[in-house]
């Protein structure tokens, strides 16, 4: 049953302004308003041959928005050319438009591309830490060319030019390469900005962008181009929930975009998430920068525990099962991520954070894993038993053998000190397997956009100090704390743990 819209929501969803900024507080029905505005622009505005383009950053958020649109407006609302896309899908469409129109040329002359999430598991690629150098793309004149550049975020990249060019000549790239091409194409003064404007004028009768504060410079420039091309544009977000500065997001640039392009602001502030006065008061205090003390859990057990880092979650009670060991840097990490995915799926019916990607890195066949993976990995978990060091070492060896038997690429041993870290992680997992009750453990970034009845937060001493001083919207760390403490409907509590500072 759909709740009636509040007056704020109605005004924002039906605004006749060409450029609309909807500033939404946590739990205020942001996705509901986005779906409502989609239908208003879909059925009210005239735009023959052009469609409403609704955009979100995460695939999960895109899927939820599409479900809301179908539920509210019916399946016809999604009939082409109307669509709900991720920003990555829009990026790909723009680059393909540039290739098909002849505005730019891809190596080998491709006008269709195979775009993958990352180079992980691709022969010739290797892990590179932030600040290292690897090959990427730029536009030189009308040609897409490879160039050596500094890596902003860690991941798998190519450091050998010949290996990289072979992938490009095959028409294969990652979403990062797509963004790099767009970054060059829409740079200030670039003649390629006009074909991008023409794309929006000819295909879109309205653009709706959710979570605008997560946008990087490329995303924000694309929104600006669409708006300047005369396409009615709506942006939605909350400056307090901007989390992705480490991935290049520029929340500080959104007010400039809104101001310079003359967006009209419509706030929606009434929260439907917080059903207790406790949560309403906590959220108000956080937004106003007042000092906050988070109560301990007491008798109200949390339904999830959140922390800034995976390592923090593993340092909490053995009743907390984190959904990841951390970044997958090699095939041993990938093997352990696949094992953890089996445990997480078994207990909670959800995929772990890096489990699916880890299977790709190892070259595991999805059909084989569905048919044989669970039963094979149970033998590894049985080997952990009481979680002694000897049992964890034996389990790690058996894990290698088991995954290779399922079709994985060989999983080499690491240096002794690094191998010992993985053994310790398996001992931590063994402690969870002995618990009579397990609670999911997620990082704050993984929890964004979600909600639970009761939420526990595992905070460091520095984070407690920030809360005691009062949060600032300008601080990325403070915004993360704000997001963590506003996921709860009824109660947010502190989970005590012993972790070195």
CSV table of C-alpha atoms in Angstrom, one decimal:
chain,number,residue,atom,x,y,z
A,1,UNK,CA,0.0,0.0,0.0
A,2,UNK,CA,1.4,3.4,-1.0
A,3,UNK,CA,1.4,6.1,1.6
A,4,UNK,CA,0.0,9.5,0.4
A,5,UNK,CA,2.6,12.1,-0.4
A,6,UNK,CA,3.3,14.9,2.0
A,7,UNK,CA,2.8,18.4,0.8
A,8,UNK,CA,6.6,18.8,0.5
A,9,UNK,CA,6.8,15.7,-1.6
A,10,UNK,CA,3.9,16.8,-3.9
A,11,UNK,CA,5.4,20.2,-4.5
A,12,UNK,CA,8.9,18.7,-5.3
A,13,UNK,CA,7.5,15.9,-7.6
A,14,UNK,CA,5.2,18.2,-9.6
A,15,UNK,CA,7.4,21.3,-9.9
A,16,UNK,CA,7.1,22.9,-13.3
A,17,UNK,CA,10.6,24.4,-13.1
A,18,UNK,CA,13.1,23.3,-15.8
A,19,UNK,CA,15.9,22.9,-13.3
A,20,UNK,CA,15.0,21.3,-9.9
A,21,UNK,CA,17.1,20.5,-6.9
A,22,UNK,CA,15.4,18.3,-4.3
A,23,UNK,CA,17.3,18.3,-1.0
A,24,UNK,CA,16.2,15.2,0.9
A,25,UNK,CA,16.8,14.2,4.5
A,26,UNK,CA,17.3,10.5,5.5
A,27,UNK,CA,14.1,8.5,5.3
A,28,UNK,CA,12.2,11.4,3.8
A,29,UNK,CA,11.0,9.3,0.8
A,30,UNK,CA,13.7,10.4,-1.7
A,31,UNK,CA,13.2,7.4,-3.9
A,32,UNK,CA,9.4,7.8,-3.7
A,33,UNK,CA,9.7,11.4,-4.9
A,34,UNK,CA,12.2,10.4,-7.6
A,35,UNK,CA,9.7,7.8,-8.9
A,36,UNK,CA,6.8,10.3,-8.7
A,37,UNK,CA,8.7,12.9,-10.6
A,38,UNK,CA,9.7,10.3,-13.2
A,39,UNK,CA,6.0,9.7,-13.9
A,40,UNK,CA,5.1,13.4,-14.0
A,41,UNK,CA,7.8,14.1,-16.6
A,42,UNK,CA,7.0,10.9,-18.5
A,43,UNK,CA,3.3,11.6,-18.9
A,44,UNK,CA,2.9,15.3,-18.7
A,45,UNK,CA,5.8,16.8,-20.6
A,46,UNK,CA,5.8,16.6,-24.5
A,47,UNK,CA,8.8,15.0,-26.1
A,48,UNK,CA,8.1,12.8,-29.1
A,49,UNK,CA,10.9,10.3,-29.7
A,50,UNK,CA,12.7,11.3,-26.6
A,51,UNK,CA,12.6,9.7,-23.2
A,52,UNK,CA,12.9,10.4,-19.5
A,53,UNK,CA,16.3,9.3,-18.3
A,54,UNK,CA,16.5,8.6,-14.5
A,55,UNK,CA,20.0,8.0,-13.2
A,56,UNK,CA,21.5,6.5,-10.0
A,57,UNK,CA,25.1,5.5,-9.1
A,58,UNK,CA,24.7,2.0,-7.6
A,59,UNK,CA,23.0,-0.9,-9.5
A,60,UNK,CA,21.0,-1.7,-6.4
A,61,UNK,CA,19.7,1.8,-6.2
A,62,UNK,CA,18.9,1.8,-9.9
A,63,UNK,CA,17.0,-1.4,-9.5
A,64,UNK,CA,15.0,-0.1,-6.5
A,65,UNK,CA,14.1,3.1,-8.4
A,66,UNK,CA,12.9,1.0,-11.4
A,67,UNK,CA,10.8,-1.1,-9.2
A,68,UNK,CA,9.2,1.9,-7.6
A,69,UNK,CA,8.4,3.4,-11.1
A,70,UNK,CA,6.8,0.2,-12.3
A,71,UNK,CA,4.7,-0.1,-9.1
A,72,UNK,CA,3.5,3.5,-9.3
A,73,UNK,CA,3.1,4.0,-13.0
A,74,UNK,CA,2.8,0.5,-14.5
A,75,UNK,CA,5.1,-1.4,-16.9
A,76,UNK,CA,4.4,1.0,-19.8
A,77,UNK,CA,6.2,3.8,-17.9
A,78,UNK,CA,9.5,1.9,-18.7
A,79,UNK,CA,8.9,1.5,-22.4
A,80,UNK,CA,11.8,2.7,-24.6
A,81,UNK,CA,13.0,5.4,-25.0
A,82,UNK,CA,12.2,5.9,-21.3
A,83,UNK,CA,14.7,4.2,-19.0
A,84,UNK,CA,16.3,4.0,-15.5
A,85,UNK,CA,20.0,3.7,-15.8
A,86,UNK,CA,23.2,3.8,-13.7
A,87,UNK,CA,25.5,6.7,-14.4
A,88,UNK,CA,27.9,4.0,-15.8
A,89,UNK,CA,25.3,3.1,-18.4
A,90,UNK,CA,24.9,6.7,-19.4
A,91,UNK,CA,28.7,7.1,-19.7
A,92,UNK,CA,28.7,4.1,-22.1
A,93,UNK,CA,25.9,5.5,-24.2
A,94,UNK,CA,27.7,8.8,-24.6
A,95,UNK,CA,31.0,7.2,-25.6
A,96,UNK,CA,29.2,4.9,-28.1
A,97,UNK,CA,27.4,8.0,-29.5
A,98,UNK,CA,30.8,9.6,-30.0
A,99,UNK,CA,32.2,6.5,-31.7
A,100,UNK,CA,29.2,5.8,-34.0
A,101,UNK,CA,28.9,9.4,-35.0
A,102,UNK,CA,32.6,9.4,-36.0
A,103,UNK,CA,33.4,12.2,-33.5
A,104,UNK,CA,36.2,10.0,-32.0
A,105,UNK,CA,37.9,6.8,-33.2
A,106,UNK,CA,38.6,3.8,-30.9
A,107,UNK,CA,41.8,1.6,-31.5
A,108,UNK,CA,40.9,-0.9,-34.2
A,109,UNK,CA,38.0,1.2,-35.4
A,110,UNK,CA,35.4,-0.3,-33.0
A,111,UNK,CA,32.0,1.4,-32.7
A,112,UNK,CA,30.7,-1.2,-30.2
A,113,UNK,CA,32.5,-2.0,-26.9
A,114,UNK,CA,32.5,-4.8,-24.4
A,115,UNK,CA,32.7,-2.9,-21.0
A,116,UNK,CA,33.6,-4.9,-17.9
A,117,UNK,CA,33.6,-3.7,-14.3
A,118,UNK,CA,37.4,-4.1,-13.8
A,119,UNK,CA,40.5,-5.7,-15.2
A,120,UNK,CA,40.7,-8.1,-12.3
A,121,UNK,CA,41.3,-11.6,-13.5
A,122,UNK,CA,42.3,-10.4,-17.0
A,123,UNK,CA,45.6,-11.8,-18.2
A,124,UNK,CA,48.4,-9.2,-18.1
A,125,UNK,CA,46.7,-7.0,-15.4
A,126,UNK,CA,48.0,-6.7,-11.9
A,127,UNK,CA,47.1,-4.9,-8.6
A,128,UNK,CA,48.3,-1.3,-8.4
A,129,UNK,CA,48.1,0.8,-5.2
A,130,UNK,CA,46.9,4.4,-5.3
A,131,UNK,CA,49.7,6.6,-6.5
A,132,UNK,CA,51.2,4.0,-8.8
A,133,UNK,CA,51.4,4.2,-12.6
A,134,UNK,CA,49.4,2.3,-15.2
A,135,UNK,CA,47.9,2.7,-18.6
A,136,UNK,CA,44.6,4.5,-19.2
A,137,UNK,CA,42.9,6.4,-22.0
A,138,UNK,CA,42.7,10.0,-23.3
A,139,UNK,CA,41.4,11.6,-26.4
A,140,UNK,CA,44.0,13.2,-28.7
A,141,UNK,CA,42.3,15.1,-31.5
A,142,UNK,CA,39.7,12.6,-32.7
A,143,UNK,CA,41.6,9.5,-31.6
A,144,UNK,CA,41.3,7.5,-28.3
A,145,UNK,CA,44.9,6.8,-27.3
A,146,UNK,CA,46.6,5.0,-24.4
A,147,UNK,CA,48.6,7.0,-22.0
A,148,UNK,CA,50.5,6.3,-18.8
A,149,UNK,CA,49.0,7.9,-15.8
A,150,UNK,CA,49.0,7.9,-12.0
A,151,UNK,CA,46.3,5.7,-10.4
A,152,UNK,CA,43.9,7.5,-8.1
A,153,UNK,CA,42.3,4.4,-6.6
A,154,UNK,CA,43.8,0.9,-6.0
A,155,UNK,CA,42.8,-1.9,-8.3
A,156,UNK,CA,43.9,-4.1,-11.2
A,157,UNK,CA,45.6,-2.3,-14.1
A,158,UNK,CA,47.9,-2.8,-17.0
A,159,UNK,CA,51.5,-1.7,-16.8
A,160,UNK,CA,52.6,-3.3,-20.1
A,161,UNK,CA,51.5,-1.2,-23.0
A,162,UNK,CA,51.3,-4.1,-25.5
A,163,UNK,CA,49.0,-6.1,-23.2
A,164,UNK,CA,46.8,-3.1,-22.7
A,165,UNK,CA,46.6,-2.3,-26.4
A,166,UNK,CA,45.6,-5.9,-27.2
A,167,UNK,CA,42.5,-5.5,-24.9
A,168,UNK,CA,41.6,-2.2,-26.5
A,169,UNK,CA,42.1,-3.5,-30.0
A,170,UNK,CA,39.6,-6.3,-29.2
A,171,UNK,CA,37.0,-3.7,-28.2
A,172,UNK,CA,37.3,-4.4,-24.5
A,173,UNK,CA,37.6,-1.8,-21.7
A,174,UNK,CA,36.4,-1.1,-18.2
A,175,UNK,CA,34.0,1.6,-17.0
A,176,UNK,CA,37.0,3.5,-15.8
A,177,UNK,CA,38.3,3.8,-19.4
A,178,UNK,CA,34.9,5.0,-20.5
A,179,UNK,CA,35.0,7.7,-17.9
A,180,UNK,CA,38.5,8.7,-18.9
A,181,UNK,CA,37.4,9.1,-22.6
A,182,UNK,CA,34.4,11.2,-21.4
A,183,UNK,CA,36.6,13.3,-19.2
A,184,UNK,CA,38.7,14.3,-22.2
A,185,UNK,CA,35.7,14.7,-24.5
A,186,UNK,CA,33.8,17.1,-22.2
A,187,UNK,CA,36.8,19.2,-21.0
A,188,UNK,CA,36.2,22.9,-21.1
A,189,UNK,CA,36.7,24.1,-24.7
A,190,UNK,CA,36.6,20.7,-26.2
A,191,UNK,CA,34.8,20.6,-29.6
A,192,UNK,CA,33.4,17.2,-28.5
A,193,UNK,CA,31.1,18.8,-26.0
A,194,UNK,CA,28.7,19.7,-28.9
A,195,UNK,CA,28.1,16.0,-29.9
A,196,UNK,CA,27.4,15.3,-26.2
A,197,UNK,CA,24.9,18.2,-26.1
A,198,UNK,CA,23.3,16.9,-29.3
A,199,UNK,CA,22.9,13.4,-27.7
A,200,UNK,CA,20.8,14.9,-24.9
A,201,UNK,CA,18.8,17.2,-27.1
A,202,UNK,CA,17.9,14.3,-29.5
A,203,UNK,CA,17.3,11.5,-27.0
A,204,UNK,CA,16.2,12.9,-23.6
A,205,UNK,CA,13.1,14.9,-22.8
A,206,UNK,CA,14.0,15.0,-19.1
A,207,UNK,CA,16.9,13.9,-16.9
A,208,UNK,CA,16.6,12.9,-13.2
A,209,UNK,CA,19.8,12.3,-11.2
A,210,UNK,CA,19.5,10.6,-7.8
A,211,UNK,CA,22.3,10.9,-5.1
A,212,UNK,CA,23.9,13.9,-6.9
A,213,UNK,CA,26.4,14.5,-4.1
A,214,UNK,CA,28.1,11.2,-5.0
A,215,UNK,CA,28.9,12.6,-8.5
A,216,UNK,CA,32.5,13.2,-9.6
A,217,UNK,CA,33.6,16.0,-11.9
A,218,UNK,CA,32.7,14.0,-15.0
A,219,UNK,CA,29.2,13.2,-13.7
A,220,UNK,CA,28.6,16.9,-12.7
A,221,UNK,CA,29.8,18.2,-16.0
A,222,UNK,CA,27.5,15.8,-17.8
A,223,UNK,CA,24.6,17.0,-15.8
A,224,UNK,CA,25.6,20.6,-16.5
A,225,UNK,CA,25.8,19.9,-20.3
A,226,UNK,CA,22.3,18.3,-20.2
A,227,UNK,CA,20.8,21.2,-18.4
A,228,UNK,CA,22.6,23.8,-20.6
A,229,UNK,CA,21.3,21.9,-23.7
A,230,UNK,CA,17.7,22.8,-22.6
A,231,UNK,CA,16.8,19.4,-21.2
A,232,UNK,CA,14.6,19.7,-18.0
A,233,UNK,CA,16.9,18.4,-15.3
A,234,UNK,CA,16.2,17.3,-11.7
A,235,UNK,CA,18.9,16.5,-9.2
A,236,UNK,CA,18.2,14.8,-5.8
A,237,UNK,CA,20.4,14.3,-2.8
A,238,UNK,CA,21.5,15.1,0.7
A,239,UNK,CA,24.8,16.9,1.3
A,240,UNK,CA,25.1,15.1,4.7
A,241,UNK,CA,25.1,11.7,2.9
A,242,UNK,CA,27.9,12.3,0.5
A,243,UNK,CA,30.4,9.4,1.1
A,244,UNK,CA,32.4,8.8,-2.1
A,245,UNK,CA,35.1,11.5,-2.0
A,246,UNK,CA,37.7,8.8,-2.0
A,247,UNK,CA,36.4,7.7,-5.4
A,248,UNK,CA,36.5,11.2,-6.8
A,249,UNK,CA,33.1,12.5,-5.7
A,250,UNK,CA,32.9,16.3,-5.4
A,251,UNK,CA,30.0,17.2,-3.1
A,252,UNK,CA,31.6,20.6,-2.7
A,253,UNK,CA,30.8,21.4,-6.4
A,254,UNK,CA,27.1,20.6,-6.2
A,255,UNK,CA,26.1,24.0,-4.7
A,256,UNK,CA,28.1,25.7,-7.4
A,257,UNK,CA,26.2,23.7,-10.1
A,258,UNK,CA,22.9,24.4,-8.5
A,259,UNK,CA,23.6,28.1,-8.2
A,260,UNK,CA,25.3,28.8,-11.5
A,261,UNK,CA,22.6,27.0,-13.6
A,262,UNK,CA,19.7,28.4,-11.7
A,263,UNK,CA,18.2,25.3,-10.1
A,264,UNK,CA,15.2,25.9,-7.9
A,265,UNK,CA,15.5,24.1,-4.5
A,266,UNK,CA,12.7,22.0,-3.0
A,267,UNK,CA,13.4,20.5,0.5
A,268,UNK,CA,11.8,17.3,1.7
A,269,UNK,CA,12.5,17.1,5.4
A,270,UNK,CA,9.8,14.9,7.0
A,271,UNK,CA,11.3,11.5,7.8
A,272,UNK,CA,9.3,8.3,7.5
A,273,UNK,CA,12.2,6.2,8.7
A,274,UNK,CA,12.5,7.3,12.3
A,275,UNK,CA,9.6,5.9,14.3
A,276,UNK,CA,11.0,6.9,17.8
A,277,UNK,CA,11.6,10.3,19.3
A,278,UNK,CA,15.1,9.0,20.2
A,279,UNK,CA,16.0,8.8,16.5
A,280,UNK,CA,14.4,12.0,15.5
A,281,UNK,CA,16.3,13.9,18.3
A,282,UNK,CA,19.6,12.1,17.4
A,283,UNK,CA,19.3,13.1,13.7
A,284,UNK,CA,18.5,16.7,14.5
A,285,UNK,CA,21.5,16.9,16.9
A,286,UNK,CA,23.8,15.5,14.3
A,287,UNK,CA,22.7,17.8,11.5
A,288,UNK,CA,22.9,20.8,13.8
A,289,UNK,CA,26.5,20.0,14.9
A,290,UNK,CA,25.6,19.5,18.5
A,291,UNK,CA,27.6,17.1,20.7
A,292,UNK,CA,26.2,13.5,20.7
A,293,UNK,CA,26.7,10.5,23.0
A,294,UNK,CA,25.8,7.2,21.5
A,295,UNK,CA,24.2,4.8,24.0
A,296,UNK,CA,25.5,1.3,24.5
A,297,UNK,CA,23.3,-1.6,23.2
A,298,UNK,CA,21.8,-2.7,26.5
A,299,UNK,CA,18.9,-5.1,26.1
A,300,UNK,CA,18.2,-4.0,22.5
A,301,UNK,CA,20.4,-6.1,20.3
A,302,UNK,CA,21.3,-4.5,16.9
A,303,UNK,CA,20.2,-6.1,13.7
A,304,UNK,CA,23.4,-5.0,11.9
A,305,UNK,CA,26.8,-3.5,13.0
A,306,UNK,CA,28.4,-0.8,11.0
A,307,UNK,CA,32.0,0.5,11.0
A,308,UNK,CA,34.3,2.6,8.8
A,309,UNK,CA,36.7,-0.3,8.1
A,310,UNK,CA,36.3,-4.0,7.7
A,311,UNK,CA,39.2,-4.6,10.1
A,312,UNK,CA,37.2,-2.8,12.8
A,313,UNK,CA,34.3,-5.1,12.3
A,314,UNK,CA,36.6,-8.2,12.7
A,315,UNK,CA,37.8,-6.7,16.0
A,316,UNK,CA,34.3,-6.7,17.5
A,317,UNK,CA,32.4,-9.5,19.2
A,318,UNK,CA,32.5,-12.9,17.6
A,319,UNK,CA,28.7,-12.5,17.1
A,320,UNK,CA,29.4,-10.0,14.3
A,321,UNK,CA,30.1,-11.6,10.9
A,322,UNK,CA,31.6,-9.0,8.5
A,323,UNK,CA,30.7,-9.4,4.8
A,324,UNK,CA,34.3,-9.0,3.7
A,325,UNK,CA,37.9,-9.5,4.9
A,326,UNK,CA,38.9,-6.3,3.0
A,327,UNK,CA,40.3,-5.5,-0.3
A,328,UNK,CA,41.1,-8.5,-2.6
A,329,UNK,CA,44.7,-7.9,-3.6
A,330,UNK,CA,45.7,-11.4,-4.8
A,331,UNK,CA,44.4,-14.9,-5.5
A,332,UNK,CA,44.7,-16.0,-1.9
A,333,UNK,CA,42.5,-13.1,-0.9
A,334,UNK,CA,40.1,-14.0,-3.6
A,335,UNK,CA,40.0,-17.6,-2.4
A,336,UNK,CA,39.2,-16.5,1.2
A,337,UNK,CA,36.5,-14.1,-0.2
A,338,UNK,CA,34.8,-17.1,-2.0
A,339,UNK,CA,34.9,-19.0,1.3
A,340,UNK,CA,33.4,-16.1,3.3
A,341,UNK,CA,30.7,-15.7,0.6
A,342,UNK,CA,29.6,-19.3,1.3
A,343,UNK,CA,29.3,-18.5,5.0
A,344,UNK,CA,27.5,-15.2,4.5
A,345,UNK,CA,25.1,-16.7,2.0
A,346,UNK,CA,24.4,-19.6,4.3
A,347,UNK,CA,23.6,-17.5,7.3
A,348,UNK,CA,21.9,-14.4,5.8
A,349,UNK,CA,20.9,-15.4,2.3
A,350,UNK,CA,22.9,-12.4,0.9
A,351,UNK,CA,26.0,-12.2,-1.2
A,352,UNK,CA,29.2,-11.1,0.5
A,353,UNK,CA,30.8,-7.8,-0.6
A,354,UNK,CA,33.6,-9.2,-2.8
A,355,UNK,CA,32.6,-12.8,-3.3
A,356,UNK,CA,31.2,-12.6,-6.9
A,357,UNK,CA,34.3,-10.5,-8.0
A,358,UNK,CA,36.6,-13.0,-6.3
A,359,UNK,CA,35.1,-15.9,-8.2
A,360,UNK,CA,35.8,-14.0,-11.5
A,361,UNK,CA,39.4,-13.4,-10.4
A,362,UNK,CA,39.9,-17.1,-9.8
A,363,UNK,CA,38.3,-18.0,-13.1
A,364,UNK,CA,35.6,-20.1,-11.5
A,365,UNK,CA,32.6,-21.1,-13.6
A,366,UNK,CA,29.4,-19.9,-12.1
A,367,UNK,CA,27.5,-23.0,-13.1
A,368,UNK,CA,30.1,-25.2,-11.4
A,369,UNK,CA,30.0,-23.1,-8.3
A,370,UNK,CA,26.2,-23.3,-8.1
A,371,UNK,CA,26.2,-27.1,-8.5
A,372,UNK,CA,29.3,-28.1,-6.5
A,373,UNK,CA,30.7,-25.0,-4.6
A,374,UNK,CA,28.6,-25.2,-1.4
A,375,UNK,CA,29.3,-28.8,-0.7
A,376,UNK,CA,33.0,-28.6,-1.5
A,377,UNK,CA,33.6,-25.5,0.7
A,378,UNK,CA,31.8,-27.1,3.7
A,379,UNK,CA,34.7,-29.5,4.0
A,380,UNK,CA,37.0,-26.5,4.3
A,381,UNK,CA,34.9,-25.0,7.0
A,382,UNK,CA,34.8,-28.3,8.8
A,383,UNK,CA,38.6,-28.4,8.8
A,384,UNK,CA,38.6,-25.1,10.7
A,385,UNK,CA,36.9,-26.8,13.6
A,386,UNK,CA,38.0,-25.0,16.9
A,387,UNK,CA,40.1,-22.5,15.0
A,388,UNK,CA,43.5,-23.3,16.3
A,389,UNK,CA,46.4,-22.0,14.2
A,390,UNK,CA,47.2,-25.5,13.0
A,391,UNK,CA,43.6,-26.1,11.9
A,392,UNK,CA,43.5,-22.7,10.2
A,393,UNK,CA,46.7,-23.5,8.3
A,394,UNK,CA,45.3,-26.8,7.2
A,395,UNK,CA,42.0,-25.2,6.1
A,396,UNK,CA,43.9,-22.6,4.0
A,397,UNK,CA,45.8,-25.4,2.2
A,398,UNK,CA,42.6,-27.4,1.7
A,399,UNK,CA,40.9,-24.2,0.4
A,400,UNK,CA,43.5,-23.9,-2.3
A,401,UNK,CA,43.1,-27.5,-3.3
A,402,UNK,CA,39.3,-27.4,-3.3
A,403,UNK,CA,39.0,-24.3,-5.5
A,404,UNK,CA,41.6,-25.6,-8.0
A,405,UNK,CA,39.5,-28.8,-8.1
A,406,UNK,CA,36.5,-26.6,-8.9
A,407,UNK,CA,38.3,-25.0,-11.8
A,408,UNK,CA,40.2,-22.1,-10.2
A,409,UNK,CA,43.5,-20.9,-11.5
A,410,UNK,CA,46.4,-22.0,-9.3
A,411,UNK,CA,46.5,-20.2,-5.9
A,412,UNK,CA,50.2,-19.7,-4.9
A,413,UNK,CA,51.5,-19.4,-1.3
A,414,UNK,CA,52.4,-15.9,0.0
A,415,UNK,CA,55.4,-14.8,1.9
A,416,UNK,CA,55.3,-16.3,5.5
A,417,UNK,CA,54.3,-13.1,7.2
A,418,UNK,CA,51.5,-12.4,4.7
A,419,UNK,CA,50.4,-16.1,4.8
A,420,UNK,CA,50.2,-15.7,8.6
A,421,UNK,CA,47.8,-12.8,8.3
A,422,UNK,CA,45.4,-14.9,6.2
A,423,UNK,CA,45.7,-17.7,8.7
A,424,UNK,CA,44.7,-15.3,11.5
A,425,UNK,CA,41.7,-14.2,9.4
A,426,UNK,CA,40.5,-17.8,9.2
A,427,UNK,CA,40.8,-18.1,12.9
A,428,UNK,CA,38.6,-15.0,13.3
A,429,UNK,CA,36.1,-16.7,10.9
A,430,UNK,CA,36.2,-19.9,13.0
A,431,UNK,CA,35.3,-17.9,16.1
A,432,UNK,CA,32.2,-16.7,14.3
A,433,UNK,CA,31.2,-20.2,13.2
A,434,UNK,CA,31.1,-21.2,16.9
A,435,UNK,CA,28.6,-18.4,17.8
A,436,UNK,CA,25.0,-19.3,18.5
A,437,UNK,CA,23.9,-16.0,17.0
A,438,UNK,CA,25.4,-13.9,14.2
A,439,UNK,CA,24.7,-10.3,13.2
A,440,UNK,CA,25.8,-8.9,9.8
A,441,UNK,CA,28.7,-6.6,9.8
A,442,UNK,CA,29.0,-3.9,7.0
A,443,UNK,CA,31.0,-0.9,6.3
A,444,UNK,CA,29.2,2.4,6.3
A,445,UNK,CA,29.6,2.7,2.5
A,446,UNK,CA,27.9,-0.7,2.1
A,447,UNK,CA,25.0,0.4,4.3
A,448,UNK,CA,24.2,3.6,2.5
A,449,UNK,CA,20.6,3.7,1.3
A,450,UNK,CA,19.6,0.9,3.6
A,451,UNK,CA,17.7,0.8,6.9
A,452,UNK,CA,17.2,-1.5,9.9
A,453,UNK,CA,15.1,-1.4,13.1
A,454,UNK,CA,18.1,-1.3,15.3
A,455,UNK,CA,21.7,-0.5,14.3
A,456,UNK,CA,25.0,-0.9,16.2
A,457,UNK,CA,28.0,1.2,15.3
A,458,UNK,CA,31.6,0.1,16.1
A,459,UNK,CA,33.5,3.3,16.5
A,460,UNK,CA,37.1,4.2,17.2
A,461,UNK,CA,38.2,6.6,19.9
A,462,UNK,CA,38.8,9.3,17.2
A,463,UNK,CA,35.2,8.8,15.9
A,464,UNK,CA,33.8,9.1,19.5
A,465,UNK,CA,35.7,12.3,19.8
A,466,UNK,CA,34.2,13.7,16.6
A,467,UNK,CA,30.7,13.0,17.9
A,468,UNK,CA,31.5,14.6,21.2
A,469,UNK,CA,32.7,17.7,19.4
A,470,UNK,CA,29.7,17.9,17.0
A,471,UNK,CA,29.8,16.9,13.4
A,472,UNK,CA,30.6,19.1,10.4
A,473,UNK,CA,29.0,18.6,7.0
A,474,UNK,CA,32.2,19.6,5.3
A,475,UNK,CA,34.1,16.6,6.8
A,476,UNK,CA,34.0,13.3,4.9
A,477,UNK,CA,34.6,11.4,8.1
A,478,UNK,CA,31.8,13.2,9.9
A,479,UNK,CA,29.4,12.6,7.0
A,480,UNK,CA,30.1,8.9,7.2
A,481,UNK,CA,29.3,8.9,11.0
A,482,UNK,CA,26.1,10.7,10.2
A,483,UNK,CA,25.1,8.1,7.6
A,484,UNK,CA,25.9,5.2,10.1
A,485,UNK,CA,23.8,6.7,12.8
A,486,UNK,CA,20.8,7.4,10.6
A,487,UNK,CA,20.3,3.9,9.3
A,488,UNK,CA,18.2,2.9,12.3
A,489,UNK,CA,14.4,3.2,12.5
A,490,UNK,CA,14.1,2.8,16.3
A,491,UNK,CA,17.5,2.7,18.0
A,492,UNK,CA,21.2,3.3,17.3
A,493,UNK,CA,23.7,2.0,19.8
A,494,UNK,CA,27.4,1.7,20.4
A,495,UNK,CA,29.1,-1.7,20.1
A,496,UNK,CA,32.2,-1.9,22.4
A,497,UNK,CA,35.3,-3.6,21.2
A,498,UNK,CA,39.0,-3.7,21.8
A,499,UNK,CA,41.0,-2.4,18.9
A,500,UNK,CA,44.4,-0.6,19.0
A,501,UNK,CA,44.3,3.0,18.0
